[in-house]
Tab-separated table of N, CA, C and O in Angstrom:
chain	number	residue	atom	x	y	z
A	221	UNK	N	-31.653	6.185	17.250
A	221	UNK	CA	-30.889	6.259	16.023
A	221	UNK	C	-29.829	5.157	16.047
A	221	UNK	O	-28.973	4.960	16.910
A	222	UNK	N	-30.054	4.511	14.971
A	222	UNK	CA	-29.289	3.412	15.236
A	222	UNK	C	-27.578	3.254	14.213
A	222	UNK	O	-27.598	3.020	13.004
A	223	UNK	N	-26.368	3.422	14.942
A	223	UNK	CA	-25.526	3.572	14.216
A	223	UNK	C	-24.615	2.745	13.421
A	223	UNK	O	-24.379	1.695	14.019
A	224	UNK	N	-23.920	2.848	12.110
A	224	UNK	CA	-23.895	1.975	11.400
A	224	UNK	C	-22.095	1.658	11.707
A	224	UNK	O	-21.342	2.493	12.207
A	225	UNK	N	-21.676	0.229	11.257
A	225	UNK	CA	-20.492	-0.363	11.519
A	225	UNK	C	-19.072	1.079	11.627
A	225	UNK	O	-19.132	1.874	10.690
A	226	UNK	N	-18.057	1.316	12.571
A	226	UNK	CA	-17.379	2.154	11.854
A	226	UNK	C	-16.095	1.127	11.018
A	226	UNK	O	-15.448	0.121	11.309
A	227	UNK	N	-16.219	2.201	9.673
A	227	UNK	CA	-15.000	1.834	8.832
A	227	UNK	C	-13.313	2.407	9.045
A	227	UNK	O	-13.027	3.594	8.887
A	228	UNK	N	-12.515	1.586	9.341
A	228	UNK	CA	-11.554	2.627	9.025
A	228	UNK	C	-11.206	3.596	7.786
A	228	UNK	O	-11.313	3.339	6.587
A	229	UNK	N	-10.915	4.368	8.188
A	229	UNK	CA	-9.969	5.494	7.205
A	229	UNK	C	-8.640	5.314	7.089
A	229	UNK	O	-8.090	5.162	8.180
A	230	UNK	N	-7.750	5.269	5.914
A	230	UNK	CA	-6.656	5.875	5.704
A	230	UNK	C	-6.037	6.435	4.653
A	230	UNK	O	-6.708	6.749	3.669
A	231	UNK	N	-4.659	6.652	4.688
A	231	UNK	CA	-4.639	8.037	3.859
A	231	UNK	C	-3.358	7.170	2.299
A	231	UNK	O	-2.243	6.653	2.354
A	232	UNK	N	-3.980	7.340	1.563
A	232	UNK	CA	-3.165	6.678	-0.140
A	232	UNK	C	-1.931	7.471	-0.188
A	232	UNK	O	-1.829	8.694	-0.284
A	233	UNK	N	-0.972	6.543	-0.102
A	233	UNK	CA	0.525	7.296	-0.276
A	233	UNK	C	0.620	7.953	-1.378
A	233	UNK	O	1.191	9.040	-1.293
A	234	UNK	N	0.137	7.544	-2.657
A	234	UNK	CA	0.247	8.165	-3.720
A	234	UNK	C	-0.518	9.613	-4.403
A	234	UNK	O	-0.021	10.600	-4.946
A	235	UNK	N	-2.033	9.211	-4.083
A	235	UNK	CA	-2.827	10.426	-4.216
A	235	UNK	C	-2.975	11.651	-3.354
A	235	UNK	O	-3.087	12.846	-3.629
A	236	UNK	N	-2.939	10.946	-2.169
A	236	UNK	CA	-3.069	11.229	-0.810
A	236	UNK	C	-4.693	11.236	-0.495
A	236	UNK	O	-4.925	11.887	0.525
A	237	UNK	N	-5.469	10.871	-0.899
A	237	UNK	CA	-6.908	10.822	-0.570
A	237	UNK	C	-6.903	9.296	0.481
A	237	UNK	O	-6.151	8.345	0.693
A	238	UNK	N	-8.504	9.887	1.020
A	238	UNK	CA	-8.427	8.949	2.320
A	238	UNK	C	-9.586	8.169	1.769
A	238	UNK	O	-10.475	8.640	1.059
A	239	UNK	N	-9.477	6.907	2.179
A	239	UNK	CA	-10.876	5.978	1.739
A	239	UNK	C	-10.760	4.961	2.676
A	239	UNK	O	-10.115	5.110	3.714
A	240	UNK	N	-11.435	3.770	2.334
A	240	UNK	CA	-11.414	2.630	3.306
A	240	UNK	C	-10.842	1.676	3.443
A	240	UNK	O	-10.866	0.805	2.573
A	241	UNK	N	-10.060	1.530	4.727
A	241	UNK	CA	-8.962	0.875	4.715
A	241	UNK	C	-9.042	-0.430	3.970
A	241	UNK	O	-7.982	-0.961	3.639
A	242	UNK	N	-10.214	-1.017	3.665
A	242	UNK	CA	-10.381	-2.317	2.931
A	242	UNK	C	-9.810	-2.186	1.540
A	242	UNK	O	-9.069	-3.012	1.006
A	243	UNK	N	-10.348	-0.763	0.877
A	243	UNK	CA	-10.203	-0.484	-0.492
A	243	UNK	C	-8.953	-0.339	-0.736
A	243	UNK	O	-8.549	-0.396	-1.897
A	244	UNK	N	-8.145	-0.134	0.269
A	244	UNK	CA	-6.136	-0.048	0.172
A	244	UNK	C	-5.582	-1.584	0.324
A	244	UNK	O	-6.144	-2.542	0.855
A	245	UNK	N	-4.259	-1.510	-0.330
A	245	UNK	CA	-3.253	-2.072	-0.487
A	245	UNK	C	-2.408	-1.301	0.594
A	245	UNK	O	-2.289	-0.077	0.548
A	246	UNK	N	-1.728	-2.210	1.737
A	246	UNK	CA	-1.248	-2.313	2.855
A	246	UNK	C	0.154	-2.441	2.138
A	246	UNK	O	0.350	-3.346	1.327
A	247	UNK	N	1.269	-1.374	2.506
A	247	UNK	CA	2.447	-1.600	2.272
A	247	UNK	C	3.105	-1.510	3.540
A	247	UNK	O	2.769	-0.850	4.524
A	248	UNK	N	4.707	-2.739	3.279
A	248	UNK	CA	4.914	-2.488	4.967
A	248	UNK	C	6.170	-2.357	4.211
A	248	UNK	O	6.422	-2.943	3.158
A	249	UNK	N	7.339	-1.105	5.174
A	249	UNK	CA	8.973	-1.423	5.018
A	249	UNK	C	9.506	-2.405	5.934
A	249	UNK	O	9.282	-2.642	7.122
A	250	UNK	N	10.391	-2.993	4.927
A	250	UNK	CA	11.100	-4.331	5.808
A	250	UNK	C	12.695	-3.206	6.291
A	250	UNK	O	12.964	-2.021	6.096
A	251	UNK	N	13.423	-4.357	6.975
A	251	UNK	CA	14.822	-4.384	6.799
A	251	UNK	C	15.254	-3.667	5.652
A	251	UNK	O	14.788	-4.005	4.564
A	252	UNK	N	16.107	-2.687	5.719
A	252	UNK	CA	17.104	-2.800	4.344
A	252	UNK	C	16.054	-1.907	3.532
A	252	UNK	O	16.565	-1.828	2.415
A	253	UNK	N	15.062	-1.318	3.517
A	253	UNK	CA	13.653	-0.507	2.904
A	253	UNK	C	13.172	-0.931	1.677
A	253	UNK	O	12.847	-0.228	0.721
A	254	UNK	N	13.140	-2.850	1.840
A	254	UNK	CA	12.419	-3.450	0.968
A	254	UNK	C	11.102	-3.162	1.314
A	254	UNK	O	10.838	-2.854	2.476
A	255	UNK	N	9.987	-3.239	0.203
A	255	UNK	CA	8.386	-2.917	0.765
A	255	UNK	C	7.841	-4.495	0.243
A	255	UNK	O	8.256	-5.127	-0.728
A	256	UNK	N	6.921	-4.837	1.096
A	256	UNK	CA	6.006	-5.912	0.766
A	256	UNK	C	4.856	-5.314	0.869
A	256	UNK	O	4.833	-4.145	1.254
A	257	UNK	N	3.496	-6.097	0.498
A	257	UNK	CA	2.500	-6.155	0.278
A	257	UNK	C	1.989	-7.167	1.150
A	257	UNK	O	1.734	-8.339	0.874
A	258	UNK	N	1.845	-6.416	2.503
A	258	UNK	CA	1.041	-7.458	3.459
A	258	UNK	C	-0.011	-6.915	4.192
A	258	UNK	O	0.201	-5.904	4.862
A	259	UNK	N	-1.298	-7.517	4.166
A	259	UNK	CA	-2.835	-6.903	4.651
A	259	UNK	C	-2.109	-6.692	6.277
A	259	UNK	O	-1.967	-5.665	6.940
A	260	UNK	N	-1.746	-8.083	6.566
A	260	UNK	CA	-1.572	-7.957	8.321
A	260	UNK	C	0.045	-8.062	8.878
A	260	UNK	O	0.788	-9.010	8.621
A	261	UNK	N	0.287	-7.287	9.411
A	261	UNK	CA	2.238	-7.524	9.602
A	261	UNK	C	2.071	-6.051	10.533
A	261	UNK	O	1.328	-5.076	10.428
A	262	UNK	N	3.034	-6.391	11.373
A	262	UNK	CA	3.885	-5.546	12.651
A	262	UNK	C	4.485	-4.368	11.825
A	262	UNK	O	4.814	-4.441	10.641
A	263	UNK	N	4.560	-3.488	12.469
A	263	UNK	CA	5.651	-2.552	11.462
A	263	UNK	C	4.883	-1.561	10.980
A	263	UNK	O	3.660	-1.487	10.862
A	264	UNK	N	6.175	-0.428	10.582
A	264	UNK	CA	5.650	0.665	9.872
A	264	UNK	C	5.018	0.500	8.480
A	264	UNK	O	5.704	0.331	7.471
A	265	UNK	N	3.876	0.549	8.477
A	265	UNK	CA	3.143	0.703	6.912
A	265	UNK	C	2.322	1.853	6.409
A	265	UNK	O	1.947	2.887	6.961
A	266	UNK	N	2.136	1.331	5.092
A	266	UNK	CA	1.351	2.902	5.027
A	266	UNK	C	0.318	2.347	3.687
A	266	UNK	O	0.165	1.127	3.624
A	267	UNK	N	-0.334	3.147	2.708
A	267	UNK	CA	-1.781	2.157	2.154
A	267	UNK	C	-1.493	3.305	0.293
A	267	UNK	O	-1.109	4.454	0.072
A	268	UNK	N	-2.006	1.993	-0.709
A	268	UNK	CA	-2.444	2.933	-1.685
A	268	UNK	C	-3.253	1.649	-2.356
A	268	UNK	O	-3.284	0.426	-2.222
A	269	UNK	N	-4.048	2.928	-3.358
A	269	UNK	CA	-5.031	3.006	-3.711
A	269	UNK	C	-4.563	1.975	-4.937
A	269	UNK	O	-3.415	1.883	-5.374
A	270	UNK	N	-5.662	1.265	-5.361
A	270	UNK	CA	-5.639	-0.474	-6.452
A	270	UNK	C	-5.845	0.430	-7.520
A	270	UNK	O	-6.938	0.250	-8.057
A	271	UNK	N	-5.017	1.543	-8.120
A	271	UNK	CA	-4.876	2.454	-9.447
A	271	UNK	C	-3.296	2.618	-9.667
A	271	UNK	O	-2.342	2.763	-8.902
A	272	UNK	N	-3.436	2.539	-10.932
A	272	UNK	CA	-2.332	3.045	-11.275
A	272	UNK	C	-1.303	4.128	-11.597
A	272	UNK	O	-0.143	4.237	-11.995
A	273	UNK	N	-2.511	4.987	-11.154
A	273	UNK	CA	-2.447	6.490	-11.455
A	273	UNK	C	-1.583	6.720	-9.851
A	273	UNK	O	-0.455	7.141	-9.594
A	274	UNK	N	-2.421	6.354	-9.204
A	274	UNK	CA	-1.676	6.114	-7.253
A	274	UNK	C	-0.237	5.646	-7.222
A	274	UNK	O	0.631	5.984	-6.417
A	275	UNK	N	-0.117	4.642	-8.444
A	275	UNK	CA	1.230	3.665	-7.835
A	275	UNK	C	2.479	4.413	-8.467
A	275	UNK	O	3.634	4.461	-8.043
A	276	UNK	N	1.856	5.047	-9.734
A	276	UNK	CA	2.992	6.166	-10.111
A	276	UNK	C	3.351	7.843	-9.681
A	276	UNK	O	4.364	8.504	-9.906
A	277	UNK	N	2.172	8.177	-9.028
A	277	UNK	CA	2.600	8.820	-7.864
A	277	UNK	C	3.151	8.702	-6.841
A	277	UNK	O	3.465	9.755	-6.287
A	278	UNK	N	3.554	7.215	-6.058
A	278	UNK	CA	3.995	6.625	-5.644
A	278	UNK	C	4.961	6.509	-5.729
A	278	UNK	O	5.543	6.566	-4.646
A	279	UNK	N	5.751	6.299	-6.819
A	279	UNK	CA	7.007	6.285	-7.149
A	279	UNK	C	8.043	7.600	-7.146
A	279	UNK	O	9.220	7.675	-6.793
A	280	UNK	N	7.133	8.599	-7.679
A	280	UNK	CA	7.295	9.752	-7.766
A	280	UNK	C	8.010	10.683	-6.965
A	280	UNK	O	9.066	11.314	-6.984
A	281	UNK	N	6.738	10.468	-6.060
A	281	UNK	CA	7.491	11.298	-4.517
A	281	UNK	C	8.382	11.647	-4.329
A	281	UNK	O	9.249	11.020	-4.937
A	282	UNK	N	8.846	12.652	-3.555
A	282	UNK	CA	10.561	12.678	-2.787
A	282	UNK	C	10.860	11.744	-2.012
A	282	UNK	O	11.936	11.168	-2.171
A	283	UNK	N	9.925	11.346	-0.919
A	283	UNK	CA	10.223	10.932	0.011
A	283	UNK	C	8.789	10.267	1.357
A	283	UNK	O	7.891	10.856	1.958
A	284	UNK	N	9.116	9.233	1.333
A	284	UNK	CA	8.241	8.703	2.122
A	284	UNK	C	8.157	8.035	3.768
A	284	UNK	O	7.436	7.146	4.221
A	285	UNK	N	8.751	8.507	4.129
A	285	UNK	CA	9.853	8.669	5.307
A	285	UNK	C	8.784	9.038	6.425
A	285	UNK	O	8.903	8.610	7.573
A	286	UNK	N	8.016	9.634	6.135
A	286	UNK	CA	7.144	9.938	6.901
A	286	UNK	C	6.188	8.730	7.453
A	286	UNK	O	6.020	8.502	8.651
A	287	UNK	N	5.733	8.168	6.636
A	287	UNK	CA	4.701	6.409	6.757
A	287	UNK	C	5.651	5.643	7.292
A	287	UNK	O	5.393	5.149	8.390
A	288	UNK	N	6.973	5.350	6.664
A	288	UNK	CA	7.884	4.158	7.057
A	288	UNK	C	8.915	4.472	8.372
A	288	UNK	O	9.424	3.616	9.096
A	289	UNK	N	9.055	5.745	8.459
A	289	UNK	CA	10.171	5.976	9.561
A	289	UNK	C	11.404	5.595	8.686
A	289	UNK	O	12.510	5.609	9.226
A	290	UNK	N	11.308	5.313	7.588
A	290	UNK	CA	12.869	4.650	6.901
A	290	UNK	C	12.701	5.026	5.565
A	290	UNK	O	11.704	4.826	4.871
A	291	UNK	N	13.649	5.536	5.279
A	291	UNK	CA	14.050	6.396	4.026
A	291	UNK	C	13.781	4.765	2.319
A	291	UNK	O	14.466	3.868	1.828
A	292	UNK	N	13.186	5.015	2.238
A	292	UNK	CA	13.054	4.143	0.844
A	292	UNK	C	13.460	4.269	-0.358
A	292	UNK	O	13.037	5.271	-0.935
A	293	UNK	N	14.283	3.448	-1.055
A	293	UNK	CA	14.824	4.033	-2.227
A	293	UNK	C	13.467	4.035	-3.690
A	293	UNK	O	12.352	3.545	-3.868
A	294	UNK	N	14.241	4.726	-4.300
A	294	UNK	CA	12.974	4.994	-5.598
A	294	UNK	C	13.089	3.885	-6.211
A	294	UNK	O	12.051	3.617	-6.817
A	295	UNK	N	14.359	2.674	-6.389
A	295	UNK	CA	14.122	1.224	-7.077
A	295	UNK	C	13.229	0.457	-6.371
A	295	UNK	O	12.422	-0.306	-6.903
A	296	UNK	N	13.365	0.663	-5.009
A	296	UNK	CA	12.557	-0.381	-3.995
A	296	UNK	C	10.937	-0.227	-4.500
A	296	UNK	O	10.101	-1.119	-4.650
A	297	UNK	N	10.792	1.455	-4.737
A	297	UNK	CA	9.257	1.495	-5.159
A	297	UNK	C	8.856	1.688	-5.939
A	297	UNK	O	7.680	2.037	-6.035
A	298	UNK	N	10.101	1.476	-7.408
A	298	UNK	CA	9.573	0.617	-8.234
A	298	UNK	C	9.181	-0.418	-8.555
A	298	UNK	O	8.101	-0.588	-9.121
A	299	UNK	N	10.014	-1.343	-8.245
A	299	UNK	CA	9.788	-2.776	-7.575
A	299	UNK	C	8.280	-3.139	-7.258
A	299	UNK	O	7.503	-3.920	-7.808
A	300	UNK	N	8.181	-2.508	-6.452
A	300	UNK	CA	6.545	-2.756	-5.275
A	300	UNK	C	5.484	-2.289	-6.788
A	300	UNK	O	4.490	-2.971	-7.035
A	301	UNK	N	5.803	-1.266	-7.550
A	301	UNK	CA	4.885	-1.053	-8.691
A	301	UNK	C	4.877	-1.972	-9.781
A	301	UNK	O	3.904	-2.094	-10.525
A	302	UNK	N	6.248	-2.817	-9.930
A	302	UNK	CA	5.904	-3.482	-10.863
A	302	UNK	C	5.073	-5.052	-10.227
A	302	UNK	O	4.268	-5.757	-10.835
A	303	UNK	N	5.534	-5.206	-9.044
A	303	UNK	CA	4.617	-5.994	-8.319
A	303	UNK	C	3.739	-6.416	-8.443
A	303	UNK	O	3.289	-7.553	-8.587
A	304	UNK	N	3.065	-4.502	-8.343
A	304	UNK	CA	1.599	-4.406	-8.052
A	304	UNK	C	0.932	-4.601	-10.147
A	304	UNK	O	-0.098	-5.095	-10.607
A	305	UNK	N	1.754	-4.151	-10.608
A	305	UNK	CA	1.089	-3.942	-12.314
A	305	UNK	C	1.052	-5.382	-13.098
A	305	UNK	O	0.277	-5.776	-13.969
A	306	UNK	N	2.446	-6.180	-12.320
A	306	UNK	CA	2.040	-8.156	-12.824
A	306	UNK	C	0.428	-8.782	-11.977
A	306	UNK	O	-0.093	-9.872	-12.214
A	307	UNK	N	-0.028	-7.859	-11.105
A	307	UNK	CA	-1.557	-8.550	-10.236
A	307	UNK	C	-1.113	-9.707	-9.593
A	307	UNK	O	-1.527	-10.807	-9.960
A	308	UNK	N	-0.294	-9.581	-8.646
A	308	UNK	CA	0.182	-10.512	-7.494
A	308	UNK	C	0.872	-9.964	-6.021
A	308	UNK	O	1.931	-9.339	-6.075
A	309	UNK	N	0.316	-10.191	-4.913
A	309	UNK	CA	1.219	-10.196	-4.089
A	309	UNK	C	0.878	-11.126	-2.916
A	309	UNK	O	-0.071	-11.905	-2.820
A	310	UNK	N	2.098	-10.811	-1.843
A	310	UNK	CA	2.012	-12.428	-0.806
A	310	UNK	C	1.629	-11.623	0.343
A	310	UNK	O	1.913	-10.578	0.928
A	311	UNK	N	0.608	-12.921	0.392
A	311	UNK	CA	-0.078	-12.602	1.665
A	311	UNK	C	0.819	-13.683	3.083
A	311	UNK	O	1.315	-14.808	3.047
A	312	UNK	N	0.676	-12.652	4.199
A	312	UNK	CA	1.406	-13.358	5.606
A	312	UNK	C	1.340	-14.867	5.442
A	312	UNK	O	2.418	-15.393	5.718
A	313	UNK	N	0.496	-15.618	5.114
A	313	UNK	CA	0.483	-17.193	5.225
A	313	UNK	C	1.424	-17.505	4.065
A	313	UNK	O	2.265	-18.387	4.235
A	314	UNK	N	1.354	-16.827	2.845
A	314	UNK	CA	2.839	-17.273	1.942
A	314	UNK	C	2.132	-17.153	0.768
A	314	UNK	O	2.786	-16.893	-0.241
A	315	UNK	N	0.435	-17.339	0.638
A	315	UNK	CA	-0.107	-17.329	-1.019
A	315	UNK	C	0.171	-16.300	-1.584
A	315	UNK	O	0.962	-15.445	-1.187
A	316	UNK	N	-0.881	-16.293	-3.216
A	316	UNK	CA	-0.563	-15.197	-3.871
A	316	UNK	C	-1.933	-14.796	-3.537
A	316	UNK	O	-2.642	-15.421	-2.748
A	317	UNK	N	-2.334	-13.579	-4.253
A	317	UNK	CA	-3.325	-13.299	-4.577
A	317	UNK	C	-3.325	-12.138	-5.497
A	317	UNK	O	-2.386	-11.353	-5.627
A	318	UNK	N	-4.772	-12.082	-6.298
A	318	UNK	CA	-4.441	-11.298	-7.325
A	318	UNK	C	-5.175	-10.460	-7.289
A	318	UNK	O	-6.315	-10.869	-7.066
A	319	UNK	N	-5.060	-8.974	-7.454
A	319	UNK	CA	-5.688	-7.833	-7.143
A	319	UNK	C	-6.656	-7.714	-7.856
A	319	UNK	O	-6.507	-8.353	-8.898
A	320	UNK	N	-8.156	-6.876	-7.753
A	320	UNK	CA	-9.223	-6.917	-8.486
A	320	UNK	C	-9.003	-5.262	-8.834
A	320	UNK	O	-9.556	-4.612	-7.947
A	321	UNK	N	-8.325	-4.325	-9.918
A	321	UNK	CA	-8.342	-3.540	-10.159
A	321	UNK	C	-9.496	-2.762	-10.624
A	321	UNK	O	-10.385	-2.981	-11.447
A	322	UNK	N	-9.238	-1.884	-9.921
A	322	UNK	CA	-10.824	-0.558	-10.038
A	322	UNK	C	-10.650	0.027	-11.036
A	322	UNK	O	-11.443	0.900	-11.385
């Protein structure tokens, strides 16, 4: 029986459903509990889903403290939503890139 590639799993801050880590948007807290949008970076991060339905649950929340270890304010993740709703963010080398929404 021959077995097939494994995918990671992880879990959408916003919905909370788990899918493949490819299909997420990688959020990391900086300093100060700014969030970026970086696939690859050190640090506490945590993942949501390329919907918008996710990113305003996202916002929503009480508290996300749990993924980041650091208390995040609700402007910071607004911010990261309006980010995500102009279809841009920076990747570690410095480009943009623009999200292919599902």
């Amino acid at each position: 029986m021959s077995r097939g590639r494994h995918r990671p799993q992880r879990t959408c801050l916003g919905c909370g459903g788990r899918d493949d880590q490819e299909r997420l948007i990688r959020v990391v807290a900086e300093a100060g509990g700014k969030l970026r949008m970086l696939r690859r970076s050190g640090g506490r991060g945590g993942y949501l889903h390329r919907r918008r339905e996710c990113w305003a649950a996202f916002v929503r929340r009480k508290s996300v403290f749990r993924a980041f270890r650091v208390e995040v304010s609700r402007e910071a993740r607004e911010r990261l939503v309006r980010d995500l709703s102009e279809g841009h963010w920076e990747l570690p080398d410095g480009k943009n890139e623009s999200p292919s929404f599902g």
